[in-house]
XYZ file of C-alpha atoms in Angstrom:
470
model
C -0.171 -0.016 -0.348
C 1.236 3.191 -0.769
C 1.641 6.485 1.753
C 1.882 9.594 1.656
C 4.861 11.383 2.056
C 6.038 14.497 3.000
C 9.389 16.408 2.339
C 11.605 16.943 5.554
C 14.690 17.749 4.185
C 16.396 19.374 0.953
C 19.575 20.686 0.645
C 21.276 21.608 -2.140
C 25.287 21.358 -2.881
C 26.968 23.004 -5.798
C 28.697 20.400 -7.631
C 32.073 19.971 -6.360
C 33.123 16.410 -4.946
C 33.939 17.362 -1.682
C 31.112 18.303 -0.526
C 29.934 14.242 -1.019
C 30.828 12.480 2.386
C 29.341 16.003 4.012
C 26.097 16.073 2.204
C 26.386 12.042 3.146
C 26.882 12.618 6.837
C 23.642 14.158 7.494
C 22.084 11.802 5.375
C 23.926 8.646 8.313
C 22.189 10.512 10.656
C 19.660 11.154 10.351
C 18.608 7.903 9.294
C 19.880 7.163 12.907
C 18.476 9.710 14.775
C 14.757 8.705 12.803
C 15.644 4.884 14.781
C 16.947 3.162 11.057
C 18.726 -0.021 11.638
C 22.807 0.371 11.402
C 22.555 -1.651 8.694
C 20.185 0.403 6.691
C 21.755 3.255 7.889
C 25.388 2.399 5.890
C 22.722 1.540 3.292
C 21.135 5.055 2.662
C 24.716 7.149 3.197
C 27.240 4.094 1.003
C 24.676 4.414 -2.446
C 24.240 7.769 -1.471
C 27.290 8.672 -1.787
C 28.021 6.239 -4.562
C 25.182 8.115 -6.755
C 26.485 10.901 -5.646
C 29.873 11.003 -6.614
C 29.121 9.625 -10.189
C 26.234 12.742 -11.165
C 29.110 14.478 -10.687
C 31.891 13.121 -12.492
C 30.209 12.282 -14.989
C 26.703 14.167 -15.519
C 28.495 17.563 -15.331
C 30.559 19.958 -17.723
C 31.967 22.801 -15.676
C 29.118 24.655 -12.703
C 26.545 23.203 -11.727
C 24.348 22.232 -8.542
C 22.626 19.279 -7.545
C 19.364 18.627 -4.957
C 18.742 16.140 -2.008
C 15.667 15.952 -0.766
C 14.288 13.331 1.952
C 10.535 12.657 2.084
C 9.210 10.402 4.734
C 5.644 8.339 4.344
C 4.184 5.904 6.740
C 6.776 3.332 6.074
C 9.711 4.305 3.625
C 12.176 7.138 3.751
C 12.507 8.194 0.703
C 15.725 9.952 -1.008
C 15.488 11.781 -4.738
C 18.410 13.603 -6.665
C 18.160 15.959 -8.509
C 20.511 18.026 -10.589
C 20.571 19.626 -14.276
C 23.005 17.736 -15.206
C 24.494 15.607 -18.762
C 22.101 12.439 -19.310
C 23.276 9.172 -18.953
C 21.693 6.550 -16.651
C 20.283 4.505 -18.126
C 19.976 1.138 -16.277
C 19.814 1.236 -12.830
C 20.141 -1.726 -11.551
C 23.584 -2.223 -13.611
C 24.858 0.994 -12.707
C 24.356 -0.108 -8.699
C 24.780 -4.400 -9.063
C 28.503 -3.784 -8.084
C 27.832 -2.494 -4.269
C 26.757 -4.842 -1.543
C 24.414 -2.813 -0.099
C 20.774 -1.783 -1.489
C 17.872 0.398 -1.542
C 14.391 -1.254 -1.542
C 13.556 0.919 -4.479
C 14.836 3.108 -7.608
C 13.106 4.891 -9.828
C 13.932 7.677 -11.931
C 11.616 10.694 -13.409
C 12.574 13.140 -16.652
C 12.102 16.510 -16.383
C 12.399 18.003 -19.135
C 13.902 21.062 -18.683
C 14.307 20.882 -14.792
C 16.988 17.883 -15.707
C 16.384 14.073 -13.807
C 15.480 12.872 -10.406
C 17.596 9.340 -9.201
C 14.552 7.658 -6.347
C 15.534 5.837 -3.476
C 12.810 3.794 -0.875
C 14.502 2.781 2.320
C 11.278 0.938 4.202
C 10.913 1.399 8.011
C 11.171 -1.069 10.465
C 8.437 -1.603 12.395
C 9.439 0.281 14.915
C 9.825 3.413 13.628
C 6.697 6.484 14.842
C 7.916 8.653 11.875
C 5.182 10.402 12.644
C 7.255 12.902 14.894
C 8.834 13.772 12.146
C 5.842 14.971 9.830
C 4.407 18.032 9.294
C 1.229 18.785 11.275
C -1.824 19.685 10.189
C -2.479 23.851 11.242
C -4.160 24.161 14.111
C -6.777 26.881 14.158
C -5.779 28.966 18.239
C -9.712 29.684 19.498
C -10.737 32.207 20.980
C -9.870 31.738 24.800
C -12.624 35.460 26.132
C -12.808 38.623 24.563
C -12.015 40.834 26.968
C -8.885 42.887 25.466
C -6.655 45.878 26.041
C -4.512 47.702 24.289
C -0.628 46.912 24.703
C 2.282 49.246 23.010
C 4.411 47.497 21.657
C 8.752 47.963 22.978
C 11.175 47.507 19.870
C 12.176 44.291 22.033
C 12.655 40.742 19.844
C 9.817 39.495 21.980
C 6.901 42.093 21.201
C 8.199 42.627 17.208
C 8.157 38.890 16.864
C 4.688 39.083 18.430
C 3.657 41.816 15.764
C 5.519 40.195 12.629
C 3.510 36.618 12.998
C -0.034 38.938 13.950
C 0.868 40.370 10.295
C 1.933 37.519 8.184
C -1.196 35.311 10.123
C -3.413 38.376 7.816
C -1.129 38.769 4.475
C 1.943 35.358 4.140
C 4.493 37.993 2.827
C 2.277 39.772 -0.071
C 1.493 42.571 3.065
C 2.437 45.760 1.370
C 5.384 47.107 3.061
C 7.693 43.663 3.623
C 10.660 45.570 5.138
C 8.376 44.905 8.065
C 8.927 41.744 8.469
C 13.468 42.366 9.719
C 13.784 42.421 12.820
C 16.580 45.243 12.189
C 13.444 47.363 10.024
C 11.300 46.710 12.910
C 13.121 48.198 15.753
C 14.526 51.408 13.840
C 10.056 52.555 13.332
C 9.711 52.237 17.179
C 13.199 52.933 18.025
C 13.675 56.239 16.410
C 9.753 57.784 16.838
C 8.488 56.944 12.902
C 6.503 53.973 14.297
C 4.219 53.492 17.317
C 2.895 49.428 16.895
C -0.146 48.104 19.516
C -1.295 45.184 19.954
C -4.423 43.612 21.275
C -4.106 41.448 23.958
C -7.231 39.478 25.529
C -7.171 38.590 29.804
C -5.603 34.906 28.573
C -2.879 37.230 26.846
C -3.252 35.902 23.542
C -2.810 38.731 20.367
C -5.993 38.621 18.988
C -5.081 42.037 16.568
C -2.596 45.019 15.780
C -2.265 48.652 15.002
C 0.290 51.500 14.445
C 0.731 54.310 15.143
C 3.018 55.834 11.295
C 4.810 59.846 11.790
C 5.222 60.773 8.171
C 7.827 63.616 8.579
C 5.965 66.343 5.752
C 2.851 66.009 7.596
C 3.748 66.433 11.014
C 1.265 65.870 14.055
C -1.151 64.453 12.459
C -0.015 60.326 11.956
C -1.596 57.629 10.315
C -3.431 54.561 11.272
C -1.801 52.114 9.674
C -0.564 48.026 9.589
C -4.512 47.131 11.053
C -4.411 43.775 11.126
C -6.801 40.920 13.253
C -6.750 36.839 13.589
C -9.618 35.673 11.944
C -10.005 33.516 14.651
C -11.313 36.104 16.755
C -13.536 38.413 14.037
C -16.830 39.088 14.900
C -16.025 40.036 18.543
C -15.568 44.264 17.908
C -11.653 43.178 18.131
C -10.179 45.931 15.243
C -12.585 48.371 16.981
C -11.857 48.553 20.474
C -8.019 48.644 18.931
C -8.104 51.624 16.867
C -10.483 53.241 19.782
C -7.458 52.360 21.891
C -5.692 53.972 20.234
C -7.380 56.675 19.338
C -7.178 58.243 23.049
C -3.404 57.145 23.041
C -2.651 59.773 20.446
C -5.517 62.356 21.871
C -3.290 62.447 25.290
C -0.710 63.252 23.329
C 0.470 66.760 23.754
C 1.495 67.611 19.791
C -0.501 65.558 18.166
C -3.832 67.277 16.196
C -5.346 64.613 15.137
C -5.352 61.149 13.219
C -5.777 60.715 9.173
C -6.678 56.831 7.659
C -7.097 55.358 4.439
C -9.491 52.532 4.597
C -9.847 51.230 1.105
C -13.122 51.552 -0.996
C -13.168 47.469 -2.574
C -14.583 46.347 0.662
C -16.388 48.396 3.669
C -15.359 46.824 6.431
C -12.614 49.681 7.948
C -15.081 52.455 6.601
C -18.147 51.315 8.953
C -14.763 51.097 11.204
C -13.770 54.647 11.043
C -16.752 55.651 10.920
C -17.745 54.384 14.373
C -14.513 55.779 16.107
C -16.149 59.472 14.689
C -13.864 59.376 11.181
C -14.480 61.951 8.791
C -14.769 60.489 5.568
C -12.282 63.306 4.243
C -11.025 62.476 0.015
C -10.776 60.058 -2.605
C -7.790 58.187 -3.218
C -9.248 56.770 -7.207
C -6.145 53.821 -8.598
C -4.227 54.246 -5.295
C -3.287 50.331 -4.844
C -2.044 48.600 -7.707
C -4.323 44.835 -7.753
C -1.341 42.257 -7.270
C -1.654 44.123 -3.370
C -5.468 43.548 -2.912
C -5.686 39.979 -2.327
C -8.467 38.119 -3.412
C -9.861 40.932 -3.363
C -8.684 42.206 -7.148
C -9.797 43.134 -10.382
C -7.956 42.063 -13.333
C -5.733 44.553 -13.673
C -7.062 47.229 -12.375
C -5.648 49.455 -9.865
C -8.027 49.260 -7.089
C -9.030 52.619 -4.593
C -9.239 53.689 -1.649
C -10.560 57.039 1.183
C -9.406 58.982 2.644
C -10.548 59.343 6.511
C -9.534 62.284 9.544
C -10.073 62.750 12.987
C -8.971 66.305 15.267
C -8.443 66.101 18.542
C -8.083 70.025 19.722
C -9.206 72.020 17.102
C -7.863 75.320 17.320
C -9.356 78.799 16.348
C -10.433 79.783 13.005
C -8.339 78.614 9.814
C -7.534 80.830 6.529
C -8.089 79.241 3.985
C -7.218 79.240 -0.190
C -8.959 77.401 -2.249
C -11.185 78.103 -5.379
C -14.267 79.179 -5.751
C -16.264 75.846 -6.831
C -14.114 73.830 -4.444
C -15.221 76.324 -1.277
C -18.495 74.684 -0.530
C -16.711 71.446 0.019
C -14.079 72.508 1.932
C -15.968 74.305 4.845
C -18.232 71.485 4.369
C -15.944 68.767 5.679
C -14.053 70.983 8.308
C -17.331 71.900 9.917
C -18.079 67.928 10.328
C -14.128 67.311 11.359
C -15.663 70.548 14.010
C -12.195 72.408 12.229
C -13.457 76.348 11.920
C -12.059 78.252 9.198
C -12.601 81.064 6.874
C -11.790 80.684 3.116
C -8.957 83.689 1.720
C -8.929 86.731 -0.967
C -6.964 84.377 -3.461
C -3.414 86.226 -4.272
C -0.427 85.521 -6.692
C 1.767 83.189 -7.402
C 5.133 84.225 -5.929
C 8.422 83.468 -3.876
C 10.206 80.678 -5.076
C 8.749 76.899 -5.794
C 8.813 74.370 -2.823
C 8.051 71.245 -2.807
C 8.576 67.113 -2.067
C 8.213 64.663 -5.534
C 8.354 60.648 -3.989
C 8.343 58.336 -6.614
C 6.786 54.642 -5.331
C 8.151 52.664 -8.072
C 6.279 49.014 -6.056
C 3.239 50.913 -6.013
C 3.478 52.915 -10.071
C 2.796 55.683 -7.802
C 3.703 59.363 -6.982
C 3.317 61.318 -4.477
C 3.701 65.143 -4.094
C 3.483 67.606 -1.153
C 3.668 71.367 -3.430
C 3.977 73.866 -0.392
C 4.107 76.615 -2.773
C 3.332 77.398 -6.351
C 6.305 80.252 -7.647
C 6.888 81.706 -10.580
C 7.818 78.619 -11.817
C 6.083 76.195 -10.344
C 4.238 75.893 -14.222
C 7.375 75.128 -16.385
C 8.532 72.263 -13.249
C 5.066 70.836 -13.426
C 5.784 70.696 -16.881
C 8.698 68.663 -17.317
C 7.875 66.468 -13.822
C 4.965 65.192 -15.719
C 6.893 64.089 -18.437
C 9.044 61.704 -16.478
C 6.650 60.786 -14.589
C 5.218 59.661 -18.131
C 8.231 57.916 -18.923
C 8.770 56.222 -15.731
C 5.564 54.598 -16.265
C 4.216 55.902 -13.481
C 0.514 55.531 -13.075
C -0.838 57.623 -10.349
C 0.343 60.828 -8.938
C -1.037 61.708 -5.708
C -0.620 65.657 -4.572
C -1.320 67.579 -2.102
C -1.968 71.102 -2.376
C -0.990 73.034 1.004
C -3.880 75.447 1.023
C -2.888 77.199 4.484
C -0.901 79.276 1.828
C -3.191 82.612 0.235
C -1.549 81.459 -2.955
C -3.055 78.088 -3.168
C -6.412 78.770 -5.269
C -3.033 80.120 -8.346
C -1.626 77.060 -8.229
C -5.182 74.781 -7.960
C -6.062 76.233 -11.849
C -2.343 74.883 -13.126
C -3.316 72.004 -11.721
C -5.940 71.564 -12.928
C -4.991 72.063 -17.145
C -2.463 69.896 -16.180
C -5.044 66.555 -15.833
C -4.664 67.386 -11.640
C -9.401 66.754 -10.147
C -10.421 68.045 -6.499
C -10.059 64.429 -4.621
C -10.113 66.252 -0.577
C -8.249 67.399 2.135
C -5.803 66.564 4.743
C -6.415 68.466 7.810
C -4.764 69.803 10.933
C -0.867 69.033 9.857
C 1.468 72.056 12.009
C 2.797 72.504 8.628
C -0.198 73.192 7.305
C -4.056 72.570 5.743
C -3.635 70.444 2.632
C -6.047 69.564 -0.230
C -5.595 66.632 -2.259
C -5.371 66.421 -5.162
C -5.176 63.267 -8.068
C -3.880 62.790 -11.943
C -5.023 59.378 -13.287
C -1.789 59.322 -16.118
C -4.666 58.668 -18.338
C -5.346 55.310 -17.150
C -10.015 55.224 -17.320
C -11.518 55.039 -13.540
C -14.390 52.767 -12.756
C -15.887 54.735 -10.269
C -19.412 52.578 -10.592
C -16.617 49.975 -8.822
C -16.245 51.704 -5.603
C -18.006 50.207 -1.819
C -18.320 52.650 -0.324
C -20.665 53.989 3.151
C -22.119 56.602 5.186
C -20.166 59.707 4.512
C -18.190 58.319 1.734
C -20.574 57.781 -0.954
C -21.128 61.892 -0.784
C -17.687 62.831 -0.984
C -17.596 59.926 -3.686
C -19.807 61.186 -6.022
C -18.877 64.690 -5.481
C -15.537 63.997 -6.500
C -17.210 61.751 -9.391
C -19.014 64.373 -10.740
C -16.453 67.533 -10.790
C -13.239 65.024 -12.305
C -15.512 63.631 -14.534
C -16.816 67.271 -15.624
């Protein structure tokens, strides 16, 4: 009877005859550790050495590699030797008949462009429990209680490992920022204050969810709520809502933080609903913000997926003077009222002074992030050259934040609109100024009807869509 086998070891070695004894010593030690008899152990080592020696001697011309895979079944160990060397082995039994010790079965597979693979089967003695060495099925964790406390992560290896496990649990290696799995990178983010991570723990110390506050130097005073992931076994217990609430309370109690913003996705409504319950206001539409490869099962062919921006202010201060084009003044004023912030619309002033802007290429997202604090007399010319460069570099989306605390911002908006940018919302609360969001879709079509929006997000989406298409 044939039993399913599972790989338990894989060794890839260079085509160097000096490495054969070392490889065979490992095979011998493994067989002995599993509990195979001295005779079987010696046979495995001798036959493996003979085959590796012959393959390295006769099968290769120049540099190459040989892979030794070891599989475990309920009643057998199988050693497979694979390489892309010159095929030459026509009669396995004849080739091995000179050796007094033999495997129980042999087979050979021709793999086309992948070379060939020789398989040797060794039956186990009856008293060996191979299950102790085979892969175990994943055991789904069970929620032991739904109490929750929010714990701020330290830069210790233990805490960082819990964050990585929480993110991996949800994304595997598909997380948008793969550097999150580098302990040194994560430790630097925490130690330098660029990120604060939080874990949701229950009474049994199970880690239920993770969230972070990411501090962006270009927008001081308003960190981003990011990295939100909850484990599947605890879903349905409002874990994420309670975690976000705890993070908001911690941020609100800290001097120097004016508020928070977040980027809920627009291909399902869950994150929008969570932020709505926490008092966030929908303030922006980030069309085409996420490449399809970043959204897993929510992907829709090659179409770029969309997101929103929402914000919450802790301590609205004074009356903000904003330079906004006349056609968007009512909507901007409405958004600021919803945020609890008073504002007045200033008369636009002419462009002047030195042009001040930042441009960041996010190549793996085919995205450019821009921040314009002042559009001087050279801005129109600079913009022309930048857009040409964006097209040459395969950029698919430009997200631009225009400082509307600058009295000339309404004039700058006119230049941007003439180049294909459209109004997409506001990013409030930064210590460096209030910002209007503009998007440029780089001539890619926008599937407005596929955007998933709830409550305030739908109203803002309708407004942005109307003016973008107009």
